[in-house]
Amino acid sequence: MTEISAYTCKDCGKRTHVRHSHCPACKGTSFDEAPLSGKAKLLTFTRVHALSLAYEDRHITLGIVEFEDGCRALGRLYVDDPRIGMELTAEIGTVRVHELEEVKGLCFK
Amino acid sequence: MLRDVYIAGCGMTGFGRAAGDLLDILEEAALAATEDAGIFSEIESVFVANMGAGILNHMSGLGSALVDRLCLYPTPAELVENGPASGGSAAKIGAYAVGSGAVDVALVVGGEKMRAVTGWEATDFVATLSHPQAEYIYGVTLPALAGMFARLYMEKYGITPEHLARVALKNHENGTKNPYAHIQQAVSLDGILNRPEAVVNNPWVAEPLRMFDCCPVSDGGAGLVLCSKEMAEKTGKPLVKISGIGQATDTHAVHEREDPIELKAVQLAAKKAFEEAGIKPSDVDVAELHDAFTILEIAESEQVGFFERGTGHIALEKGETSLGGKLPINPSGGLKARGHPVGATGVAQLVEIAWQLRGDAGERQVKNARTGFTCNFGGFGNNVLCFVLEREN
Ligand SMILES: [Zn+2]
């Protein structure tokens, strides 16, 4: 299973989910890698009806969240009535099954 | 650029579903442009724009393939891929080739054959431009990214579903006047929004966006002959000059942007194009914006500088962006109605503006258009090209 990580810049402390060779804030080049999870706030979301791959679901909900330290990520949203600004918990789970293989990613609940 | 670059010839295929293969599309677009210019054997370099031949059509090396079809060898040729901004990128590279003095004549051809695959395969193909680990694995689609963007933009500026529908209405209406458009059928607010059956005609794609907020999946091609002033003068056609080119990039993953509704690459590309041309956004007479989603036409109309932030939907509502308005946007029908064969779009936008500035746009002609603008939006705003075109004589 692929670990879902975040990268913290050793120079300025900025944390990003996307891995870069250079820190987007200070251009630093060394990072600490750690799993990404915990509490986050919902920034925006969409319920996707026209799906790109063979999902068993009729629709899926995707959202962008911001963790307490400002780190952002996109993931699958498992709440019935999503609202911008709501508090969520991020966990690693199965986000889809593709060619019989489970794809792991961020799930927000 | 060291010297001025002109559009000596332009043309396109009818967008929609093409009977032939991708190479047939490229050939038709190339011949339309070269016949319009009356220039063929003088071509010194060929730039083909395409995004998906490797995935959709199991083809590669399209530059060489087109040169062979045209028997233009040993003319140098290459393929330019920059997602949905491939066309803008190929036109930029062609213009730089002429502008640097390296060549006198460049042929730029954009083409895509997307209807070779099913709808969900086409959606998945376009989604491959999203970030592989941070977006794509979740089943992100371009409409999903646009839906998340629209939710924030609409809430912040009080844009309603009716405003979005009005973009579709306007562009479909314009499409009925464009014989090359994929969709040449007008729609009504009742049909896509107000009546109870509208939810059937216009289902959700990615909330808050519905089907009529999204461009269709199209086949099609478009071509341009770019050349020096001396060559352009020989065509005897009105002189259309590429007077400004701007390009900028932004984060791959949309969520990494400080404010996800700021389209920084759009802002910077437009600013550079206007600066290079030495004009202001208010000098533009006609524009082609990248309305892959209705919300994008409104957002781009503000972020390239035509309207104050938060007022694009009001200008639209007042008819300022309709044909006959102060600044007609997407007279061609835009991506919404002309269609969006991804690699062709950036070239098709320039073809439409060249026609408008020459006075060759038929029923959709913008009166006395002398200055035009295009915005070709790649990724979800991570690579954007803007052009300013001016009629000289
Ligand atoms: Zn840093």
PDB file of C-alpha atoms in Angstrom, chain B residues 101-351:
ATOM      1  CA  GLY B 101      14.108  35.256 -38.329  1.00  0.00           C
ATOM      2  CA  ALA B 102      14.884  31.524 -38.267  1.00  0.00           C
ATOM      3  CA  VAL B 103      12.186  30.926 -40.907  1.00  0.00           C
ATOM      4  CA  ASP B 104      10.002  33.134 -43.093  1.00  0.00           C
ATOM      5  CA  VAL B 105       6.948  30.865 -43.162  1.00  0.00           C
ATOM      6  CA  ALA B 106       5.645  28.431 -40.531  1.00  0.00           C
ATOM      7  CA  LEU B 107       2.604  26.181 -40.751  1.00  0.00           C
ATOM      8  CA  VAL B 108       0.777  25.586 -37.459  1.00  0.00           C
ATOM      9  CA  VAL B 109      -1.898  22.876 -37.398  1.00  0.00           C
ATOM     10  CA  GLY B 110      -3.869  21.716 -34.364  1.00  0.00           C
ATOM     11  CA  GLY B 111      -6.073  18.653 -34.425  1.00  0.00           C
ATOM     12  CA  GLU B 112      -7.731  16.074 -32.233  1.00  0.00           C
ATOM     13  CA  LYS B 113      -9.913  13.030 -32.800  1.00  0.00           C
ATOM     14  CA  MET B 114     -11.641  12.444 -29.480  1.00  0.00           C
ATOM     15  CA  ARG B 115     -14.786  10.660 -30.621  1.00  0.00           C
ATOM     16  CA  ALA B 116     -12.726   7.586 -31.464  1.00  0.00           C
ATOM     17  CA  VAL B 117     -13.351   6.506 -27.847  1.00  0.00           C
ATOM     18  CA  THR B 118     -16.359   6.321 -25.486  1.00  0.00           C
ATOM     19  CA  GLY B 119     -17.440   9.328 -23.419  1.00  0.00           C
ATOM     20  CA  TRP B 120     -15.980   8.004 -20.176  1.00  0.00           C
ATOM     21  CA  GLU B 121     -12.683   7.148 -21.882  1.00  0.00           C
ATOM     22  CA  ALA B 122     -12.543  10.718 -23.250  1.00  0.00           C
ATOM     23  CA  THR B 123     -13.243  12.073 -19.748  1.00  0.00           C
ATOM     24  CA  ASP B 124     -10.498   9.861 -18.313  1.00  0.00           C
ATOM     25  CA  PHE B 125      -8.091  10.928 -21.086  1.00  0.00           C
ATOM     26  CA  VAL B 126      -8.560  14.633 -20.292  1.00  0.00           C
ATOM     27  CA  ALA B 127      -8.216  13.850 -16.556  1.00  0.00           C
ATOM     28  CA  THR B 128      -4.705  12.480 -17.170  1.00  0.00           C
ATOM     29  CA  LEU B 129      -3.512  16.092 -17.117  1.00  0.00           C
ATOM     30  CA  SER B 130      -4.366  16.331 -13.396  1.00  0.00           C
ATOM     31  CA  HIS B 131      -1.752  15.586 -10.710  1.00  0.00           C
ATOM     32  CA  PRO B 132      -1.179  11.803 -10.765  1.00  0.00           C
ATOM     33  CA  GLN B 133      -0.977  11.217  -6.996  1.00  0.00           C
ATOM     34  CA  ALA B 134      -2.807  14.215  -5.554  1.00  0.00           C
ATOM     35  CA  GLU B 135      -5.767  14.390  -7.978  1.00  0.00           C
ATOM     36  CA  TYR B 136      -6.033  11.709 -10.654  1.00  0.00           C
ATOM     37  CA  ILE B 137      -6.175   8.663  -8.331  1.00  0.00           C
ATOM     38  CA  TYR B 138      -9.387   9.995  -6.783  1.00  0.00           C
ATOM     39  CA  GLY B 139     -11.225   9.908 -10.112  1.00  0.00           C
ATOM     40  CA  VAL B 140     -10.908  13.649 -10.594  1.00  0.00           C
ATOM     41  CA  THR B 141     -12.397  14.905 -13.853  1.00  0.00           C
ATOM     42  CA  LEU B 142     -11.940  18.335 -15.404  1.00  0.00           C
ATOM     43  CA  PRO B 143     -15.620  19.094 -14.703  1.00  0.00           C
ATOM     44  CA  ALA B 144     -14.959  18.124 -11.049  1.00  0.00           C
ATOM     45  CA  LEU B 145     -12.131  20.670 -10.791  1.00  0.00           C
ATOM     46  CA  ALA B 146     -14.347  23.223 -12.522  1.00  0.00           C
ATOM     47  CA  GLY B 147     -17.242  22.349 -10.168  1.00  0.00           C
ATOM     48  CA  MET B 148     -15.131  22.998  -7.059  1.00  0.00           C
ATOM     49  CA  PHE B 149     -13.915  26.254  -8.612  1.00  0.00           C
ATOM     50  CA  ALA B 150     -17.470  27.274  -9.586  1.00  0.00           C
ATOM     51  CA  ARG B 151     -18.833  26.646  -6.089  1.00  0.00           C
ATOM     52  CA  LEU B 152     -16.358  29.133  -4.589  1.00  0.00           C
ATOM     53  CA  TYR B 153     -16.568  31.686  -7.419  1.00  0.00           C
ATOM     54  CA  MET B 154     -20.368  31.698  -7.452  1.00  0.00           C
ATOM     55  CA  GLU B 155     -20.629  32.058  -3.680  1.00  0.00           C
ATOM     56  CA  LYS B 156     -18.107  34.881  -3.529  1.00  0.00           C
ATOM     57  CA  TYR B 157     -19.602  36.995  -6.316  1.00  0.00           C
ATOM     58  CA  GLY B 158     -23.292  36.084  -6.218  1.00  0.00           C
ATOM     59  CA  ILE B 159     -23.295  34.231  -9.524  1.00  0.00           C
ATOM     60  CA  THR B 160     -26.401  32.083 -10.006  1.00  0.00           C
ATOM     61  CA  PRO B 161     -27.094  29.002 -12.155  1.00  0.00           C
ATOM     62  CA  GLU B 162     -28.984  31.383 -14.447  1.00  0.00           C
ATOM     63  CA  HIS B 163     -25.836  33.404 -15.087  1.00  0.00           C
ATOM     64  CA  LEU B 164     -24.011  30.209 -16.057  1.00  0.00           C
ATOM     65  CA  ALA B 165     -26.895  29.207 -18.317  1.00  0.00           C
ATOM     66  CA  ARG B 166     -26.743  32.615 -19.982  1.00  0.00           C
ATOM     67  CA  VAL B 167     -23.167  31.905 -21.089  1.00  0.00           C
ATOM     68  CA  ALA B 168     -24.429  28.725 -22.746  1.00  0.00           C
ATOM     69  CA  LEU B 169     -27.384  30.596 -24.306  1.00  0.00           C
ATOM     70  CA  LYS B 170     -25.149  33.271 -25.798  1.00  0.00           C
ATOM     71  CA  ASN B 171     -22.535  30.855 -27.111  1.00  0.00           C
ATOM     72  CA  HIS B 172     -25.095  28.447 -28.561  1.00  0.00           C
ATOM     73  CA  GLU B 173     -26.784  31.407 -30.272  1.00  0.00           C
ATOM     74  CA  ASN B 174     -23.405  32.450 -31.734  1.00  0.00           C
ATOM     75  CA  GLY B 175     -22.788  28.844 -32.788  1.00  0.00           C
ATOM     76  CA  THR B 176     -25.882  28.935 -35.005  1.00  0.00           C
ATOM     77  CA  LYS B 177     -24.049  31.593 -37.061  1.00  0.00           C
ATOM     78  CA  ASN B 178     -20.850  29.544 -37.391  1.00  0.00           C
ATOM     79  CA  PRO B 179     -20.910  26.864 -40.110  1.00  0.00           C
ATOM     80  CA  TYR B 180     -17.847  25.222 -38.505  1.00  0.00           C
ATOM     81  CA  ALA B 181     -19.438  24.855 -35.045  1.00  0.00           C
ATOM     82  CA  HIS B 182     -20.014  21.425 -33.506  1.00  0.00           C
ATOM     83  CA  ILE B 183     -23.393  22.484 -32.106  1.00  0.00           C
ATOM     84  CA  GLN B 184     -25.435  24.818 -34.291  1.00  0.00           C
ATOM     85  CA  GLN B 185     -28.554  24.829 -32.190  1.00  0.00           C
ATOM     86  CA  ALA B 186     -29.856  27.546 -29.880  1.00  0.00           C
ATOM     87  CA  VAL B 187     -31.004  26.684 -26.357  1.00  0.00           C
ATOM     88  CA  SER B 188     -33.448  28.500 -24.052  1.00  0.00           C
ATOM     89  CA  LEU B 189     -33.457  29.217 -20.317  1.00  0.00           C
ATOM     90  CA  ASP B 190     -36.734  27.280 -20.085  1.00  0.00           C
ATOM     91  CA  GLY B 191     -35.219  24.263 -21.824  1.00  0.00           C
ATOM     92  CA  ILE B 192     -32.068  23.988 -19.744  1.00  0.00           C
ATOM     93  CA  LEU B 193     -33.020  25.585 -16.428  1.00  0.00           C
ATOM     94  CA  ASN B 194     -36.542  26.746 -15.626  1.00  0.00           C
ATOM     95  CA  ARG B 195     -39.005  24.047 -16.741  1.00  0.00           C
ATOM     96  CA  PRO B 196     -39.371  20.845 -14.679  1.00  0.00           C
ATOM     97  CA  GLU B 197     -38.053  18.718 -17.559  1.00  0.00           C
ATOM     98  CA  ALA B 198     -34.854  20.789 -17.627  1.00  0.00           C
ATOM     99  CA  VAL B 199     -33.304  18.439 -15.042  1.00  0.00           C
ATOM    100  CA  VAL B 200     -33.654  15.647 -17.597  1.00  0.00           C
ATOM    101  CA  ASN B 201     -32.367  17.726 -20.533  1.00  0.00           C
ATOM    102  CA  ASN B 202     -29.591  19.191 -18.455  1.00  0.00           C
ATOM    103  CA  PRO B 203     -28.379  16.680 -15.841  1.00  0.00           C
ATOM    104  CA  TRP B 204     -25.640  17.237 -13.260  1.00  0.00           C
ATOM    105  CA  VAL B 205     -22.072  16.615 -14.402  1.00  0.00           C
ATOM    106  CA  ALA B 206     -20.175  17.863 -11.343  1.00  0.00           C
ATOM    107  CA  GLU B 207     -22.264  20.018  -9.013  1.00  0.00           C
ATOM    108  CA  PRO B 208     -22.932  22.930  -9.385  1.00  0.00           C
ATOM    109  CA  LEU B 209     -22.207  22.352 -13.089  1.00  0.00           C
ATOM    110  CA  ARG B 210     -24.699  20.733 -15.433  1.00  0.00           C
ATOM    111  CA  MET B 211     -24.284  19.332 -18.926  1.00  0.00           C
ATOM    112  CA  PHE B 212     -24.936  22.682 -20.584  1.00  0.00           C
ATOM    113  CA  ASP B 213     -22.176  24.214 -18.469  1.00  0.00           C
ATOM    114  CA  CYS B 214     -19.639  21.922 -20.161  1.00  0.00           C
ATOM    115  CA  CYS B 215     -18.204  21.883 -23.678  1.00  0.00           C
ATOM    116  CA  PRO B 216     -18.889  18.863 -25.908  1.00  0.00           C
ATOM    117  CA  VAL B 217     -16.308  16.219 -26.878  1.00  0.00           C
ATOM    118  CA  SER B 218     -15.295  17.009 -30.453  1.00  0.00           C
ATOM    119  CA  ASP B 219     -13.157  16.035 -33.406  1.00  0.00           C
ATOM    120  CA  GLY B 220     -11.647  18.818 -35.471  1.00  0.00           C
ATOM    121  CA  GLY B 221      -8.644  20.703 -36.738  1.00  0.00           C
ATOM    122  CA  ALA B 222      -7.508  24.261 -37.396  1.00  0.00           C
ATOM    123  CA  GLY B 223      -4.527  25.726 -39.212  1.00  0.00           C
ATOM    124  CA  LEU B 224      -2.540  28.936 -39.537  1.00  0.00           C
ATOM    125  CA  VAL B 225       0.154  30.111 -41.940  1.00  0.00           C
ATOM    126  CA  LEU B 226       2.451  32.488 -40.048  1.00  0.00           C
ATOM    127  CA  CYS B 227       4.955  34.620 -41.920  1.00  0.00           C
ATOM    128  CA  SER B 228       7.005  37.778 -42.202  1.00  0.00           C
ATOM    129  CA  LYS B 229       5.461  41.070 -43.325  1.00  0.00           C
ATOM    130  CA  GLU B 230       6.932  40.796 -46.833  1.00  0.00           C
ATOM    131  CA  MET B 231       5.326  37.396 -47.349  1.00  0.00           C
ATOM    132  CA  ALA B 232       1.997  38.504 -45.825  1.00  0.00           C
ATOM    133  CA  GLU B 233       1.775  41.509 -48.121  1.00  0.00           C
ATOM    134  CA  LYS B 234       1.985  39.215 -51.167  1.00  0.00           C
ATOM    135  CA  THR B 235      -1.286  37.482 -50.194  1.00  0.00           C
ATOM    136  CA  GLY B 236      -3.259  40.658 -50.952  1.00  0.00           C
ATOM    137  CA  LYS B 237      -5.384  40.034 -47.829  1.00  0.00           C
ATOM    138  CA  PRO B 238      -5.849  42.462 -44.920  1.00  0.00           C
ATOM    139  CA  LEU B 239      -2.773  42.293 -42.699  1.00  0.00           C
ATOM    140  CA  VAL B 240      -3.368  40.592 -39.336  1.00  0.00           C
ATOM    141  CA  LYS B 241      -0.424  40.919 -36.992  1.00  0.00           C
ATOM    142  CA  ILE B 242       0.315  38.888 -33.853  1.00  0.00           C
ATOM    143  CA  SER B 243       1.164  41.852 -31.689  1.00  0.00           C
ATOM    144  CA  GLY B 244       1.362  40.234 -28.259  1.00  0.00           C
ATOM    145  CA  ILE B 245       1.924  36.759 -26.836  1.00  0.00           C
ATOM    146  CA  GLY B 246       1.808  35.919 -23.144  1.00  0.00           C
ATOM    147  CA  GLN B 247       2.180  32.589 -21.386  1.00  0.00           C
ATOM    148  CA  ALA B 248       2.317  31.627 -17.722  1.00  0.00           C
ATOM    149  CA  THR B 249       2.155  28.500 -15.577  1.00  0.00           C
ATOM    150  CA  ASP B 250       0.703  27.733 -12.151  1.00  0.00           C
ATOM    151  CA  THR B 251       0.644  24.820  -9.675  1.00  0.00           C
ATOM    152  CA  HIS B 252      -0.190  21.397 -11.109  1.00  0.00           C
ATOM    153  CA  ALA B 253      -2.617  20.511  -8.301  1.00  0.00           C
ATOM    154  CA  VAL B 254      -5.382  23.109  -7.990  1.00  0.00           C
ATOM    155  CA  HIS B 255      -5.455  22.858  -4.177  1.00  0.00           C
ATOM    156  CA  GLU B 256      -1.882  24.140  -3.922  1.00  0.00           C
ATOM    157  CA  ARG B 257      -2.970  27.628  -5.066  1.00  0.00           C
ATOM    158  CA  GLU B 258      -3.092  30.104  -2.236  1.00  0.00           C
ATOM    159  CA  ASP B 259      -6.597  31.103  -3.317  1.00  0.00           C
ATOM    160  CA  PRO B 260      -8.129  28.448  -5.576  1.00  0.00           C
ATOM    161  CA  ILE B 261     -10.266  31.011  -7.422  1.00  0.00           C
ATOM    162  CA  GLU B 262      -7.294  33.130  -8.490  1.00  0.00           C
ATOM    163  CA  LEU B 263      -6.309  32.081 -12.012  1.00  0.00           C
ATOM    164  CA  LYS B 264      -2.818  33.516 -11.767  1.00  0.00           C
ATOM    165  CA  ALA B 265      -1.587  32.031 -15.039  1.00  0.00           C
ATOM    166  CA  VAL B 266      -4.540  33.685 -16.825  1.00  0.00           C
ATOM    167  CA  GLN B 267      -3.787  37.023 -15.180  1.00  0.00           C
ATOM    168  CA  LEU B 268      -0.072  36.900 -15.990  1.00  0.00           C
ATOM    169  CA  ALA B 269      -0.406  35.585 -19.549  1.00  0.00           C
ATOM    170  CA  ALA B 270      -2.953  38.307 -20.372  1.00  0.00           C
ATOM    171  CA  LYS B 271      -0.857  41.024 -18.763  1.00  0.00           C
ATOM    172  CA  LYS B 272       2.196  40.014 -20.779  1.00  0.00           C
ATOM    173  CA  ALA B 273       0.248  39.811 -24.059  1.00  0.00           C
ATOM    174  CA  PHE B 274      -1.247  43.288 -23.512  1.00  0.00           C
ATOM    175  CA  GLU B 275       2.122  44.751 -22.506  1.00  0.00           C
ATOM    176  CA  GLU B 276       3.857  43.302 -25.540  1.00  0.00           C
ATOM    177  CA  ALA B 277       1.128  44.699 -27.807  1.00  0.00           C
ATOM    178  CA  GLY B 278       1.224  48.043 -25.985  1.00  0.00           C
ATOM    179  CA  ILE B 279      -2.548  48.117 -25.544  1.00  0.00           C
ATOM    180  CA  LYS B 280      -5.088  47.939 -22.700  1.00  0.00           C
ATOM    181  CA  PRO B 281      -7.859  45.352 -22.250  1.00  0.00           C
ATOM    182  CA  SER B 282     -10.360  48.140 -23.027  1.00  0.00           C
ATOM    183  CA  ASP B 283      -8.845  48.455 -26.536  1.00  0.00           C
ATOM    184  CA  VAL B 284     -10.061  44.958 -27.488  1.00  0.00           C
ATOM    185  CA  ASP B 285     -12.987  44.740 -29.930  1.00  0.00           C
ATOM    186  CA  VAL B 286     -13.546  40.972 -29.925  1.00  0.00           C
ATOM    187  CA  ALA B 287     -12.302  38.074 -27.779  1.00  0.00           C
ATOM    188  CA  GLU B 288     -12.247  34.291 -27.783  1.00  0.00           C
ATOM    189  CA  LEU B 289     -12.022  32.935 -24.235  1.00  0.00           C
ATOM    190  CA  HIS B 290     -11.591  29.335 -23.110  1.00  0.00           C
ATOM    191  CA  ASP B 291     -15.141  28.470 -21.997  1.00  0.00           C
ATOM    192  CA  ALA B 292     -14.590  24.734 -21.478  1.00  0.00           C
ATOM    193  CA  PHE B 293     -17.021  25.432 -18.607  1.00  0.00           C
ATOM    194  CA  THR B 294     -19.451  28.355 -18.492  1.00  0.00           C
ATOM    195  CA  ILE B 295     -17.960  29.622 -15.215  1.00  0.00           C
ATOM    196  CA  LEU B 296     -14.573  29.959 -16.943  1.00  0.00           C
ATOM    197  CA  GLU B 297     -15.860  32.489 -19.483  1.00  0.00           C
ATOM    198  CA  ILE B 298     -17.089  34.703 -16.639  1.00  0.00           C
ATOM    199  CA  ALA B 299     -13.922  34.253 -14.542  1.00  0.00           C
ATOM    200  CA  GLU B 300     -11.547  34.789 -17.481  1.00  0.00           C
ATOM    201  CA  SER B 301     -13.454  37.883 -18.659  1.00  0.00           C
ATOM    202  CA  GLU B 302     -12.571  39.411 -15.288  1.00  0.00           C
ATOM    203  CA  GLN B 303      -9.113  37.985 -14.755  1.00  0.00           C
ATOM    204  CA  VAL B 304      -7.730  38.970 -18.182  1.00  0.00           C
ATOM    205  CA  GLY B 305      -8.874  42.508 -17.352  1.00  0.00           C
ATOM    206  CA  PHE B 306     -12.021  43.161 -19.405  1.00  0.00           C
ATOM    207  CA  PHE B 307     -14.298  43.638 -16.371  1.00  0.00           C
ATOM    208  CA  GLU B 308     -13.822  44.450 -12.696  1.00  0.00           C
ATOM    209  CA  ARG B 309     -13.679  41.423 -10.413  1.00  0.00           C
ATOM    210  CA  GLY B 310     -17.151  40.155  -9.616  1.00  0.00           C
ATOM    211  CA  THR B 311     -18.841  41.982 -12.499  1.00  0.00           C
ATOM    212  CA  GLY B 312     -18.291  39.597 -15.425  1.00  0.00           C
ATOM    213  CA  HIS B 313     -21.702  37.991 -14.913  1.00  0.00           C
ATOM    214  CA  ILE B 314     -23.334  41.424 -14.829  1.00  0.00           C
ATOM    215  CA  ALA B 315     -21.721  42.436 -18.142  1.00  0.00           C
ATOM    216  CA  LEU B 316     -22.963  39.139 -19.566  1.00  0.00           C
ATOM    217  CA  GLU B 317     -26.485  39.724 -18.258  1.00  0.00           C
ATOM    218  CA  LYS B 318     -26.545  43.218 -19.803  1.00  0.00           C
ATOM    219  CA  GLY B 319     -25.582  41.765 -23.198  1.00  0.00           C
ATOM    220  CA  GLU B 320     -22.204  43.505 -23.289  1.00  0.00           C
ATOM    221  CA  THR B 321     -20.513  40.260 -24.333  1.00  0.00           C
ATOM    222  CA  SER B 322     -23.146  39.290 -26.929  1.00  0.00           C
ATOM    223  CA  LEU B 323     -22.762  39.980 -30.643  1.00  0.00           C
ATOM    224  CA  GLY B 324     -23.674  43.655 -30.986  1.00  0.00           C
ATOM    225  CA  GLY B 325     -22.518  44.341 -27.419  1.00  0.00           C
ATOM    226  CA  LYS B 326     -19.569  46.437 -26.284  1.00  0.00           C
ATOM    227  CA  LEU B 327     -17.143  43.485 -26.241  1.00  0.00           C
ATOM    228  CA  PRO B 328     -18.435  40.352 -27.986  1.00  0.00           C
ATOM    229  CA  ILE B 329     -16.912  37.251 -26.349  1.00  0.00           C
ATOM    230  CA  ASN B 330     -16.818  33.945 -28.207  1.00  0.00           C
ATOM    231  CA  PRO B 331     -18.605  35.021 -31.402  1.00  0.00           C
ATOM    232  CA  SER B 332     -17.567  31.618 -32.807  1.00  0.00           C
ATOM    233  CA  GLY B 333     -19.709  29.874 -30.192  1.00  0.00           C
ATOM    234  CA  GLY B 334     -16.625  29.256 -28.057  1.00  0.00           C
ATOM    235  CA  LEU B 335     -15.669  25.838 -26.799  1.00  0.00           C
ATOM    236  CA  LYS B 336     -19.271  25.484 -25.645  1.00  0.00           C
ATOM    237  CA  ALA B 337     -20.783  25.433 -29.155  1.00  0.00           C
ATOM    238  CA  ARG B 338     -17.922  25.452 -31.678  1.00  0.00           C
ATOM    239  CA  GLY B 339     -16.602  22.441 -29.759  1.00  0.00           C
ATOM    240  CA  HIS B 340     -13.347  21.527 -28.056  1.00  0.00           C
ATOM    241  CA  PRO B 341     -11.061  19.133 -29.935  1.00  0.00           C
ATOM    242  CA  VAL B 342      -8.424  19.830 -27.305  1.00  0.00           C
ATOM    243  CA  GLY B 343      -5.280  20.154 -29.454  1.00  0.00           C
ATOM    244  CA  ALA B 344      -7.101  22.258 -32.059  1.00  0.00           C
ATOM    245  CA  THR B 345      -8.788  24.782 -29.777  1.00  0.00           C
ATOM    246  CA  GLY B 346      -5.956  27.300 -29.317  1.00  0.00           C
ATOM    247  CA  VAL B 347      -5.455  27.431 -33.099  1.00  0.00           C
ATOM    248  CA  ALA B 348      -9.208  27.674 -33.773  1.00  0.00           C
ATOM    249  CA  GLN B 349      -9.453  30.675 -31.430  1.00  0.00           C
ATOM    250  CA  LEU B 350      -6.781  32.473 -33.485  1.00  0.00           C
ATOM    251  CA  VAL B 351      -8.485  31.486 -36.756  1.00  0.00           C
TER     252      VAL B 351
END
